Tab-separated table of C-alpha atoms in Angstrom:
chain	number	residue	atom	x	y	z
A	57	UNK	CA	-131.018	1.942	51.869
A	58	UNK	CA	-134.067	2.481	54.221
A	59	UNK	CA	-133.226	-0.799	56.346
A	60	UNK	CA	-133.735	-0.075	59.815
A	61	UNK	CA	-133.204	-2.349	62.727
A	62	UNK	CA	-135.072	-3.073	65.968
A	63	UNK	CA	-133.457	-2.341	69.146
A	64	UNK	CA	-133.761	-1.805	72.687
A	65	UNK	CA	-132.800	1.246	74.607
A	66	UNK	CA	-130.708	0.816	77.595
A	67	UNK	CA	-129.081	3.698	78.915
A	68	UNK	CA	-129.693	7.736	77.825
A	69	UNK	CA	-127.600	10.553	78.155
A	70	UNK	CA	-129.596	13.333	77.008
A	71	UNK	CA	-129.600	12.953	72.866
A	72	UNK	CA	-127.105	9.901	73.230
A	73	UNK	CA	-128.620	6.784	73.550
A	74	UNK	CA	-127.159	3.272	74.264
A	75	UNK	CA	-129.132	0.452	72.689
A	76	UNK	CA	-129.200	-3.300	72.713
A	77	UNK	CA	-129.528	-4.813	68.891
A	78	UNK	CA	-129.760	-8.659	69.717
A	79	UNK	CA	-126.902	-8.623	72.397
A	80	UNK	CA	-124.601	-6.205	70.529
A	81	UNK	CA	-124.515	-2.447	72.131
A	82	UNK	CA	-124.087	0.595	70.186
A	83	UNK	CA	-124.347	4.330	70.645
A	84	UNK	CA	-127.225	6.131	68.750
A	85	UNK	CA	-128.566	9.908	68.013
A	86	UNK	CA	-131.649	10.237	69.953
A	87	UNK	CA	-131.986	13.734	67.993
A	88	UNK	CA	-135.203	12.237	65.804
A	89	UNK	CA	-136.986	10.927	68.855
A	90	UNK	CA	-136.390	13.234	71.952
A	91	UNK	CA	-139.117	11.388	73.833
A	92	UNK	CA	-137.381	8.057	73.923
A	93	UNK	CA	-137.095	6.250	77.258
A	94	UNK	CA	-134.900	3.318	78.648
A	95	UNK	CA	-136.689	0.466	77.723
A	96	UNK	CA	-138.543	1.419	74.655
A	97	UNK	CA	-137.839	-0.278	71.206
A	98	UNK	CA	-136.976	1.584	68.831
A	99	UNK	CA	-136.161	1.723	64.716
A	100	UNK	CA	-132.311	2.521	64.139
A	101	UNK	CA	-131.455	3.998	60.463
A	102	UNK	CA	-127.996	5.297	59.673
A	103	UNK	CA	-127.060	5.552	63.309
A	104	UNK	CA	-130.210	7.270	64.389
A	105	UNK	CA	-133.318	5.609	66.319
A	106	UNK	CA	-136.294	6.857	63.920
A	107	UNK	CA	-139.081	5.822	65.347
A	108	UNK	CA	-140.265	3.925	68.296
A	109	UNK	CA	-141.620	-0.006	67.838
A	110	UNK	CA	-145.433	0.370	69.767
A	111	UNK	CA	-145.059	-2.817	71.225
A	112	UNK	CA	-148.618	-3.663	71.591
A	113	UNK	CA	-149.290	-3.260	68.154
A	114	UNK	CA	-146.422	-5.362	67.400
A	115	UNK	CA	-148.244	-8.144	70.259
A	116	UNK	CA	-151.494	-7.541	67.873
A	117	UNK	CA	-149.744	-8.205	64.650
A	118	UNK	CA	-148.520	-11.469	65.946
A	119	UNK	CA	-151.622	-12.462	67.596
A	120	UNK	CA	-153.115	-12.111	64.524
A	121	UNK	CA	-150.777	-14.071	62.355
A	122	UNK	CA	-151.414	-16.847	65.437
A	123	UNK	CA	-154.974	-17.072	64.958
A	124	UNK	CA	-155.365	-16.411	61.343
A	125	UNK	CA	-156.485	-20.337	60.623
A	126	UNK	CA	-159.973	-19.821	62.882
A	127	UNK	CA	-161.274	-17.059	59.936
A	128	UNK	CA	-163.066	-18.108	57.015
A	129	UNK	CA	-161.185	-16.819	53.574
A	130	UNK	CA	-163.690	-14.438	51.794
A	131	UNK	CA	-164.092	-15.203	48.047
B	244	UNK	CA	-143.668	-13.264	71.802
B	245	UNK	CA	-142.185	-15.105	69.006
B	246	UNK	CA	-143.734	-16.809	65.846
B	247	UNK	CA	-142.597	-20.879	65.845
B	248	UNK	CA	-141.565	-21.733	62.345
B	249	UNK	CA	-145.124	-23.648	62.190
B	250	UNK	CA	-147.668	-20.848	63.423
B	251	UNK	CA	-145.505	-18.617	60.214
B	252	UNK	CA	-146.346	-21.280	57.765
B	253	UNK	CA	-150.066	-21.471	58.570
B	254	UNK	CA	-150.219	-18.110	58.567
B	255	UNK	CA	-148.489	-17.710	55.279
B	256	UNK	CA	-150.903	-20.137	54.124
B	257	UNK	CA	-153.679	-18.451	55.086
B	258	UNK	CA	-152.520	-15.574	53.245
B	259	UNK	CA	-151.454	-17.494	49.986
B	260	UNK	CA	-155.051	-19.442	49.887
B	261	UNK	CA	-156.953	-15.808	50.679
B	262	UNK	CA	-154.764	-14.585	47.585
B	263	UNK	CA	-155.619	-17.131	45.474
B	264	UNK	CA	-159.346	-16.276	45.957
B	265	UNK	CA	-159.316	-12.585	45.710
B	266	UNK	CA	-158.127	-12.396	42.577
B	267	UNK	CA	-160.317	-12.721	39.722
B	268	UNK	CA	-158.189	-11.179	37.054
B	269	UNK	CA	-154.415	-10.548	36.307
B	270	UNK	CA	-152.975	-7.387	38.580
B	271	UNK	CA	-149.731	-5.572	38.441
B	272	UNK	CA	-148.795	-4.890	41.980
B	273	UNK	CA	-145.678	-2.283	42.628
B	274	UNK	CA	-143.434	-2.665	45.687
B	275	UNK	CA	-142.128	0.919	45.781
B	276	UNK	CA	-139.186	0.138	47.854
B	277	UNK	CA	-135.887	-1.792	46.991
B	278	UNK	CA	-136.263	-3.272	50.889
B	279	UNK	CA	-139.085	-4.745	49.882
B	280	UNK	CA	-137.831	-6.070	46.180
B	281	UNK	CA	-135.031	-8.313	48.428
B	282	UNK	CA	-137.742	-9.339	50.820
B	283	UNK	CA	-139.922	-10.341	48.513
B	284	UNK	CA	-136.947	-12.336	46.451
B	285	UNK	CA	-135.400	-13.600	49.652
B	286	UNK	CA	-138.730	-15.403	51.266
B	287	UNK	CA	-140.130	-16.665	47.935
B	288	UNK	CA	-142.847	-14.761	47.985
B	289	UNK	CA	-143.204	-14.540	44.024
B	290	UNK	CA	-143.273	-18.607	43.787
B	291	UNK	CA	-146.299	-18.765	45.922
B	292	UNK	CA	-148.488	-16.443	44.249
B	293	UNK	CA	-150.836	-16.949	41.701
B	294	UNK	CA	-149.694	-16.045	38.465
B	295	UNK	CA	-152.473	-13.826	38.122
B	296	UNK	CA	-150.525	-11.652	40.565
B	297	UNK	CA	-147.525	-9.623	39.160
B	298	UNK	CA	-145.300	-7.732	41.217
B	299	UNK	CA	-143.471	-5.359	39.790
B	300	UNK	CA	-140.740	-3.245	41.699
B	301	UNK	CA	-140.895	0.740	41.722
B	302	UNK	CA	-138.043	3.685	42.333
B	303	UNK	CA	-137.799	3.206	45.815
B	304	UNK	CA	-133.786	2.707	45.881
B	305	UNK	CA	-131.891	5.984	46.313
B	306	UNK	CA	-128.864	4.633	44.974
B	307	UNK	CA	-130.566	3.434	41.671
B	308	UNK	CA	-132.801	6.656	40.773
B	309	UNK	CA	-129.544	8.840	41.941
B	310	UNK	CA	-128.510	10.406	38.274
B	311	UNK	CA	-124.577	10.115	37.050
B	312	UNK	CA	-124.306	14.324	37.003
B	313	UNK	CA	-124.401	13.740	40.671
B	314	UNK	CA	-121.745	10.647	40.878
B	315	UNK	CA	-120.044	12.185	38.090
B	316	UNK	CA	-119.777	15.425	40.583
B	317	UNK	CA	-118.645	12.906	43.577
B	318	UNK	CA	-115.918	11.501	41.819
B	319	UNK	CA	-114.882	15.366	40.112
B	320	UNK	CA	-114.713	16.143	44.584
B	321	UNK	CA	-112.860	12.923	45.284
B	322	UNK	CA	-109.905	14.170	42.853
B	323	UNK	CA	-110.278	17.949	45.181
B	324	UNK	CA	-106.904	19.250	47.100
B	325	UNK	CA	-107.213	18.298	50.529
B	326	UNK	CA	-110.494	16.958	50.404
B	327	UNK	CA	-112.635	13.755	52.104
B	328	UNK	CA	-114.950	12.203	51.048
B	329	UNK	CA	-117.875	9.852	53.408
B	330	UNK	CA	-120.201	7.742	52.152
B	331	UNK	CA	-122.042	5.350	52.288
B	332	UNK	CA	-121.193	2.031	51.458
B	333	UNK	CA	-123.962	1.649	48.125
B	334	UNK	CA	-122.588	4.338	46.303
B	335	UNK	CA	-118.935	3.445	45.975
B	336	UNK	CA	-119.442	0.999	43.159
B	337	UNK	CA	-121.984	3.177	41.272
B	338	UNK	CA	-120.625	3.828	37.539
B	339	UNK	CA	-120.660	7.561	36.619
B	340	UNK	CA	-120.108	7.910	33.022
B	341	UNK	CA	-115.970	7.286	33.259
B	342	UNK	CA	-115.423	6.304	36.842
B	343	UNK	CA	-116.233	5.084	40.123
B	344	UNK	CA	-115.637	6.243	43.454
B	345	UNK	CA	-114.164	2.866	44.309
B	346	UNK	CA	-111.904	2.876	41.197
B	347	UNK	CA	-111.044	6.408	42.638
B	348	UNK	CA	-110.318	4.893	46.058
B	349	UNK	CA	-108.403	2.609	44.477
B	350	UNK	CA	-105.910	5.423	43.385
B	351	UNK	CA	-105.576	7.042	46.251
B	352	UNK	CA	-108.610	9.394	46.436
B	353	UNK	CA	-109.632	9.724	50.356
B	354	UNK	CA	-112.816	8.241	50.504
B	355	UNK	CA	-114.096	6.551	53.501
B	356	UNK	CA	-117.195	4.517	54.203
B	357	UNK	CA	-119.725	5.771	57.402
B	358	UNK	CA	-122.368	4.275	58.626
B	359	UNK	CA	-123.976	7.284	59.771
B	360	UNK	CA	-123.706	10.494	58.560
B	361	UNK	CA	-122.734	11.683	62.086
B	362	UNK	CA	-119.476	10.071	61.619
B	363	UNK	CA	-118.645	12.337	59.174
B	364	UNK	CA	-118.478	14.902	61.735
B	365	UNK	CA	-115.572	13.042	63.363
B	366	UNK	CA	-113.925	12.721	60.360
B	367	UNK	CA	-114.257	16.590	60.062
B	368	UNK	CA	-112.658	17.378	63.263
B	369	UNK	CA	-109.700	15.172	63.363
B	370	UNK	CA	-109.026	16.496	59.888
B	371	UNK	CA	-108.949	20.495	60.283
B	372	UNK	CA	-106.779	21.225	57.185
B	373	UNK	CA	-109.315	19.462	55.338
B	374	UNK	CA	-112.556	19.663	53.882
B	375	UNK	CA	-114.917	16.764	54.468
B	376	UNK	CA	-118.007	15.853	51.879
B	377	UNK	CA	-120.583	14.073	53.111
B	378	UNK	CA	-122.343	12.363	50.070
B	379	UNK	CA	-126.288	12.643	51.614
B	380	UNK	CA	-128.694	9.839	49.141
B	381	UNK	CA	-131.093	8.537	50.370
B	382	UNK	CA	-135.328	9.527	51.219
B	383	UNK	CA	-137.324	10.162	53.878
B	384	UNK	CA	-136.278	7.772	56.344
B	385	UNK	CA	-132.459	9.032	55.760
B	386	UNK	CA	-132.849	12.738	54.916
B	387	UNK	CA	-133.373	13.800	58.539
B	388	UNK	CA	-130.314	11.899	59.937
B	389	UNK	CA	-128.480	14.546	57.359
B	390	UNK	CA	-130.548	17.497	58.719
B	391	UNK	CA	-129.604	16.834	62.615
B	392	UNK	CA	-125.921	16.186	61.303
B	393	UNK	CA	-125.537	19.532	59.928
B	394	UNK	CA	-127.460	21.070	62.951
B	395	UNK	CA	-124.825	19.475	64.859
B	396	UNK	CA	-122.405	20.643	62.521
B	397	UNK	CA	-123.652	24.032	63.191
B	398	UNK	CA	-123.404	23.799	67.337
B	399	UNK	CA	-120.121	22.168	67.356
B	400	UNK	CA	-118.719	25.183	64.912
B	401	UNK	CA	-117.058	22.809	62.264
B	402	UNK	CA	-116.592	25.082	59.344
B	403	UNK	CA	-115.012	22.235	57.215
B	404	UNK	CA	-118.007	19.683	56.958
B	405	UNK	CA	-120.091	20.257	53.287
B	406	UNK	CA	-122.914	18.008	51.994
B	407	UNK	CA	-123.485	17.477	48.454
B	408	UNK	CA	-127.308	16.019	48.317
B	409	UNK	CA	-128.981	14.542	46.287
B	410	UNK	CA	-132.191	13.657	48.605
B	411	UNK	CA	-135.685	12.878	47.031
B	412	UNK	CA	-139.127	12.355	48.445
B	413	UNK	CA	-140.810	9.520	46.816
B	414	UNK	CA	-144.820	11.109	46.881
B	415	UNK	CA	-143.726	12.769	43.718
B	416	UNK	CA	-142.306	10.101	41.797
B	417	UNK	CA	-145.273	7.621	42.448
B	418	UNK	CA	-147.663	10.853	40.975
B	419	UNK	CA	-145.299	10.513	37.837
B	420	UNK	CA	-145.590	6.661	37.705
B	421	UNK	CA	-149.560	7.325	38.361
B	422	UNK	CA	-149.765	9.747	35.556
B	423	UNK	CA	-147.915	8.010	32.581
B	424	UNK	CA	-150.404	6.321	30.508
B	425	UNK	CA	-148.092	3.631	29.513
B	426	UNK	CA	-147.714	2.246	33.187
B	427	UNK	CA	-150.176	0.148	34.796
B	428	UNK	CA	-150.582	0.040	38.584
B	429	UNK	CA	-152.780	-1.773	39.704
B	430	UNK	CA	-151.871	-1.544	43.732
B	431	UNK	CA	-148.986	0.452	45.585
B	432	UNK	CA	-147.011	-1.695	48.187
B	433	UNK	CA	-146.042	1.527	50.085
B	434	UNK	CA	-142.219	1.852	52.056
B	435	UNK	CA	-142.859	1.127	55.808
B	436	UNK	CA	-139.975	3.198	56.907
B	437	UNK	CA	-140.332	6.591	54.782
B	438	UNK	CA	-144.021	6.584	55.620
B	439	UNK	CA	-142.439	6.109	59.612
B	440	UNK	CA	-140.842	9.411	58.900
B	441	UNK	CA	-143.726	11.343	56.827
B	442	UNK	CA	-146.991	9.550	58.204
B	443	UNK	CA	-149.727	8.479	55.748
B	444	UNK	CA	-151.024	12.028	54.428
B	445	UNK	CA	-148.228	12.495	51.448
B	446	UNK	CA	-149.970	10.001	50.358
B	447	UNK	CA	-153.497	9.903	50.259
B	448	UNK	CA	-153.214	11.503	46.887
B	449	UNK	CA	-153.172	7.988	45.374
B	450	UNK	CA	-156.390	6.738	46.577
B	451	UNK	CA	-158.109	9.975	46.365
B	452	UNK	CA	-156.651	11.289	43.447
B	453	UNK	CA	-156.160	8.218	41.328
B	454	UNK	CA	-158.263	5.956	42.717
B	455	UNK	CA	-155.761	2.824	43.214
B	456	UNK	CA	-155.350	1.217	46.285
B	457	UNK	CA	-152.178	1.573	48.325
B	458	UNK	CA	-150.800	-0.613	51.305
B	459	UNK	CA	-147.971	0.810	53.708
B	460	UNK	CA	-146.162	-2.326	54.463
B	461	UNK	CA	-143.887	-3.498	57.208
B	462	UNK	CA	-140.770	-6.362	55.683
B	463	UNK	CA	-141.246	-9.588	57.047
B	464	UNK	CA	-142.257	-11.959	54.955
B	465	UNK	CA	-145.677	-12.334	56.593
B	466	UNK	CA	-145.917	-8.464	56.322
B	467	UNK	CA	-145.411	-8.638	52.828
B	468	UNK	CA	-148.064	-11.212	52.172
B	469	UNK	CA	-150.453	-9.511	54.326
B	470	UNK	CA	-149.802	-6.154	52.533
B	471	UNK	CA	-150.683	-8.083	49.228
B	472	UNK	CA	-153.609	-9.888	50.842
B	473	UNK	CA	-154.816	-6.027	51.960
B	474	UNK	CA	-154.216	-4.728	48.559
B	475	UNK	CA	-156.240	-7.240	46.413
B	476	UNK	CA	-159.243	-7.059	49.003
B	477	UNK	CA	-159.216	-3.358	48.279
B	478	UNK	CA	-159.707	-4.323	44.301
B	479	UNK	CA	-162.079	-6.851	45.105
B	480	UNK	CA	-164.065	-4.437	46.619
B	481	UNK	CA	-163.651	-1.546	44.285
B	482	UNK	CA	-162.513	0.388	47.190
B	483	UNK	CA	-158.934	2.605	46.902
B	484	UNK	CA	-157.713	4.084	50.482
B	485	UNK	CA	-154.349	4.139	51.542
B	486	UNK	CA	-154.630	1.675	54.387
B	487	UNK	CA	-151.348	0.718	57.268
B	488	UNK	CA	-150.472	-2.588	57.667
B	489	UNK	CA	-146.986	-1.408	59.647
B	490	UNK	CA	-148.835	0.000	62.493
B	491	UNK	CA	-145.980	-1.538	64.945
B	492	UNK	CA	-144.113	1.577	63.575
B	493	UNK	CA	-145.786	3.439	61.043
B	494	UNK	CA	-147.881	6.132	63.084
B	495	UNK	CA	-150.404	7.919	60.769
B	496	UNK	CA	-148.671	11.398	61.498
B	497	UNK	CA	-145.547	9.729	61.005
B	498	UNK	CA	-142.568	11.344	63.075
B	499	UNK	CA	-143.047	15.101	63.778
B	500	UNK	CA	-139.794	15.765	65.374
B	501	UNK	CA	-137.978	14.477	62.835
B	502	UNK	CA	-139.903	16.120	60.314
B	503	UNK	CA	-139.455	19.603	62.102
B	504	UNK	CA	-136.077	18.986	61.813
B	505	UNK	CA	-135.984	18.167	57.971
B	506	UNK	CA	-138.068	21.242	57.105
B	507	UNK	CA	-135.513	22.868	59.227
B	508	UNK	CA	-132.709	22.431	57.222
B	509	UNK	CA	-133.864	21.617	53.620
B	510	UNK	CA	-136.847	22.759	51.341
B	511	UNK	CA	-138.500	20.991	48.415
B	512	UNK	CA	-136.859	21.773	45.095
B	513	UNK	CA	-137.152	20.308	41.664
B	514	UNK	CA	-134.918	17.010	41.174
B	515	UNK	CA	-133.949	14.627	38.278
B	516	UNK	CA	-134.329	11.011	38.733
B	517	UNK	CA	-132.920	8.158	36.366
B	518	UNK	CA	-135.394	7.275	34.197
B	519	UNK	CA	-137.880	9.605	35.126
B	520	UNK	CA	-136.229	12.772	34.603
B	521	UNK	CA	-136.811	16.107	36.468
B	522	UNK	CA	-140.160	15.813	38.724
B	523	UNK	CA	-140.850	18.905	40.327
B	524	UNK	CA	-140.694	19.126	44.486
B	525	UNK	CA	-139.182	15.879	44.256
B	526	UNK	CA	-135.915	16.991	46.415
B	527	UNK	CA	-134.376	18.509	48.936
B	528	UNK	CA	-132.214	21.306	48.927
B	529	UNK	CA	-130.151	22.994	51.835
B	530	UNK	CA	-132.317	26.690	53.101
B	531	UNK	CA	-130.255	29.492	52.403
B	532	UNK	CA	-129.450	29.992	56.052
B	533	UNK	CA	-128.053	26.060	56.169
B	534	UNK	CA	-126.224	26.800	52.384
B	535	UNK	CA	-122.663	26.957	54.161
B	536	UNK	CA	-122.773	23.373	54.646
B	537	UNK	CA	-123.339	22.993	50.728
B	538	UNK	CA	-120.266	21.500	48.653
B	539	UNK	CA	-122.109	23.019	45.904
B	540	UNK	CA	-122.102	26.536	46.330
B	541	UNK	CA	-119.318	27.332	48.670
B	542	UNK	CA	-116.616	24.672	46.719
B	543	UNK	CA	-117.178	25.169	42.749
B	544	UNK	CA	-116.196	22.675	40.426
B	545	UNK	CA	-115.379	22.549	37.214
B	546	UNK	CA	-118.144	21.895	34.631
B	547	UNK	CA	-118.691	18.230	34.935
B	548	UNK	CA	-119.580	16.412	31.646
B	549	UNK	CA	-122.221	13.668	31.921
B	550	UNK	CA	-123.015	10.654	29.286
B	551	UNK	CA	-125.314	7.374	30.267
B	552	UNK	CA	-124.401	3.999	29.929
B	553	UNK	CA	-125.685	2.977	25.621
B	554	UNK	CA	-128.312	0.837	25.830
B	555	UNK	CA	-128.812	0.449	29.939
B	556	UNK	CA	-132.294	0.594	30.499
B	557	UNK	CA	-132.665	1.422	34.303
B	558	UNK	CA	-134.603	4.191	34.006
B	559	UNK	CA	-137.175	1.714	32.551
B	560	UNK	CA	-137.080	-0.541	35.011
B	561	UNK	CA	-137.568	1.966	38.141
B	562	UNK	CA	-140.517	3.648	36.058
B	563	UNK	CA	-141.506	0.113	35.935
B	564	UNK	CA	-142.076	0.144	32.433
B	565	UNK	CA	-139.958	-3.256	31.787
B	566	UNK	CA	-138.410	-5.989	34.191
B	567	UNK	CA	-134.869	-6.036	34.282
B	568	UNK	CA	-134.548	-9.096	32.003
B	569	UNK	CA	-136.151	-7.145	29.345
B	570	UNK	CA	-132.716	-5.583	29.007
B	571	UNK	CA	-130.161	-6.555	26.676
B	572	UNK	CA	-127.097	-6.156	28.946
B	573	UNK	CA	-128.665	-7.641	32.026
B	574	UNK	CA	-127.033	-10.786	32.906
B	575	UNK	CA	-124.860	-10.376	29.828
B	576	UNK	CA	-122.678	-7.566	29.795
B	577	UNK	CA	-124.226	-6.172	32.885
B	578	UNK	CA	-123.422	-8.298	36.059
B	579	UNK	CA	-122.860	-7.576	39.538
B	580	UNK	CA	-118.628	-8.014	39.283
B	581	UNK	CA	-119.577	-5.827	36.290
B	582	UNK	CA	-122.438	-3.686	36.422
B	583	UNK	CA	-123.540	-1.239	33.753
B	584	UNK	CA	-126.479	0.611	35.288
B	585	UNK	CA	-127.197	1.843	38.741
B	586	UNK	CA	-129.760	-0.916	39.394
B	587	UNK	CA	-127.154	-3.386	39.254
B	588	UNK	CA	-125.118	-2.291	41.675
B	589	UNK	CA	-127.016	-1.290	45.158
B	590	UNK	CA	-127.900	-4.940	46.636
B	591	UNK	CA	-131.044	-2.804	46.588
B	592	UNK	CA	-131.498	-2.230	43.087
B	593	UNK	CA	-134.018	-4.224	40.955
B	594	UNK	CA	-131.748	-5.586	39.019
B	595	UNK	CA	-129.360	-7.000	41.185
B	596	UNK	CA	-131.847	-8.846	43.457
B	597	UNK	CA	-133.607	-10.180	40.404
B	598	UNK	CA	-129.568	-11.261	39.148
B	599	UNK	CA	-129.090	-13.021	42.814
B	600	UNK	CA	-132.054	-14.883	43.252
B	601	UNK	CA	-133.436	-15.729	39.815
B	602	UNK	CA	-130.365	-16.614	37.942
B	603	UNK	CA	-131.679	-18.992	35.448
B	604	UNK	CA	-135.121	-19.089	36.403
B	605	UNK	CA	-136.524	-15.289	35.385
B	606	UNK	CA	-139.483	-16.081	34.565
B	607	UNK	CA	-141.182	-15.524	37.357
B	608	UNK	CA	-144.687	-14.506	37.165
């Protein structure tokens, strides 16, 4: 029940938002995240954005994942 | 920036071979969350760890730990004068001792499926003569998008929209799991998106107090293996600190404004789960200024009369106590089409993901 998906915020109207969820757009309660801007990704739950995606820790997971190979496995 | 399909198998490799090494001797892993339990199912996961590594899933679906007094109390609603029902979608197929709310659908009970609460609200106004229930499950991550739907509730003046809740806080639960004797954990795999909501302090309690390790986990696949990867370095080192591998989203105070609004509207209160029974501060009840919104105490009911399913041994498997093929209905007389316990029902539950993806092959390790 917790499944949230990632989307990107195009347009605001003071709580309403309008995000972009791979192409599809949808209306969503910015009540749970006032500070929201156009263009930030965002967590949507139940027709709410719940949290904001911080992209570059996103960028830092991935690089991570990328370069994982090049570090020795402890034992 | 995009993984290719190649740069996700290395790196899943990495992982599996760092597994591997870690572990020295056998360790039962819980993934609290039902997200996680499909993730985990869905990408394999279980085939490529040792078998040295259990995982064993936890209470983390609302659905499943939701008791039958309160679907028992749905259904008793969904047969009210002039009353609506909104939902969503999981519950409508959870048994209550005689009924379900889709078998009361079915009938002609008005019960509709939202997929936020906030349409609820719609369904309020365009139905004045009526009185509109809002069924609020769900934890952390979901309980807020209740609280800002009755504080919209409130500003729009809709005097017709009740909640009946049933919302839990999983902290508690995991303190109960952590304090039976008869349940080993030997690692926490902690819900990415509750911990979005609450932030990392609710629980510190099971490093500090209880000394086992804990992982807040994200639900890719490679977030998954990485939380696992995180979790056994922790016992290979003897260490026990609740660390954040979902740092994309999980900040360590969590969300504050949705949290203000929560503990706006609702206050800690003693709950019953399935299987565990009542844990105290375990749920959330409406404040007494928000208690006109409550289907409880402003539209009384008839005393509702409860039984469980013989034999279904749920409870058991959200404790963790058993896996879901240690039951004697599952896969017999309990089934998806036909489902005898909560956990069969919510695509969630433990025992429908291990039905879906392990038929025939249960014995995973």
């Amino acid at each position: 029940m917790c499944l949230a998906v990632p989307a990107k915020i195009i347009k605001r109207s003071e709580f309403l938002g309008t995000v972009d969820i791979s192409g599809v757009t949808r209306e969503v309660s910015l009540m749970l995240l006032p500070d929201a801007v156009v263009g930030d990704y965002v967590l949507v739950h139940a027709g709410f954005a719940i949290q904001a995606i911080d992209e570059e820790e996103a960028l830092r997971t991935l690089e991570l994942f990328k370069e994982l190979e090049q570090y020795e496995i402890d034992s | 920036m995009k993984l290719t399909a190649e740069e996700t198998a290395r790196a899943a490799d990495f992982f599996t071979q760092a597994i591997a090494k870690l572990v020295k001797h056998p360790v039962r892993l819980m993934e609290v969350c039902g997200t996680h339990t499909v993730s985990i199912f869905r990408s394999g996961i279980r085939q490529l760890l040792p078998d040295t590594v259990e995982l064993v899933s936890g209470p983390g679906c609302p659905v499943c730990v939701t008791p039958n007094e309160y679907l028992d109390t749905a259904i008793a609603y969904s047969g009210r004068k002039n009353t609506i029902l909104t939902t969503f979608g999981d519950m409508l197929k959870v048994p209550g001792s005689q009924s379900t709310l889709m078998a009361e659908k079915t009938q002609g009970a008005d019960i509709r499926i939202v997929y936020s609460p906030l349409d609820s609200l719609a369904v309020a106004r365009e139905n004045p003569e009526k009185v509109v229930i809002f069924l609020a499950v769900g934890f952390e991550t979901t309980a807020p998008t209740a609280a800002a739907t009755i504080l919209q509730a409130e500003q729009q003046g809709l005097d017709n929209f009740f909640v009946l809740s049933a919302h839990k806080l999983v902290p508690p639960a995991l303190r109960t799991i952590l304090s039976a004797p008869d349940i080993r954990v030997d690692g926490f795999l902690l819900p990415g998106h509750t911990a979005a909501i609450s932030g990392l302090a609710p629980y510190q309690f099971v490093a500090s107090e209880y000394q086992v390790p804990a992982v807040v986990t994200g639900f890719e696949a490679l977030d998954i293996l990485q939380g696992i990867y995180m979790l056994l370095a922790q016992i290979a080192n003897n260490k026990a600190e609740v660390a954040n591998q979902y740092r994309r989203v999980v900040k360590p105070a969590g969300n504050e404004a949705a949290c203000r609004i929560l503990q706006q509207v609702y206050q800690p209160a003693p709950a019953i789960w399935r299987g565990f029974g009542e844990i105290a501060d375990s749920g959330l009840v409406l404040k007494p200024q928000y208690s006109g919104f409550d289907a409880k105490a402003r539209l009384p009911l008839a005393a509702v009369v409860t039984r469980e399913p013989s034999g279904c041994r749920c409870g058991e498997v959200l404790c963790g106590r058993i896996r879901p093929e240690d039951c004697p209905h599952f896969g017999l007389s309990c089934t998806p089409e036909h489902p005898v316990g909560a956990c069969m029902v919510s695509v969630e539950g433990a025992c429908a993901a291990w039905y879906k993806y392990g038929q025939g092959r249960w014995n995973y390790a």
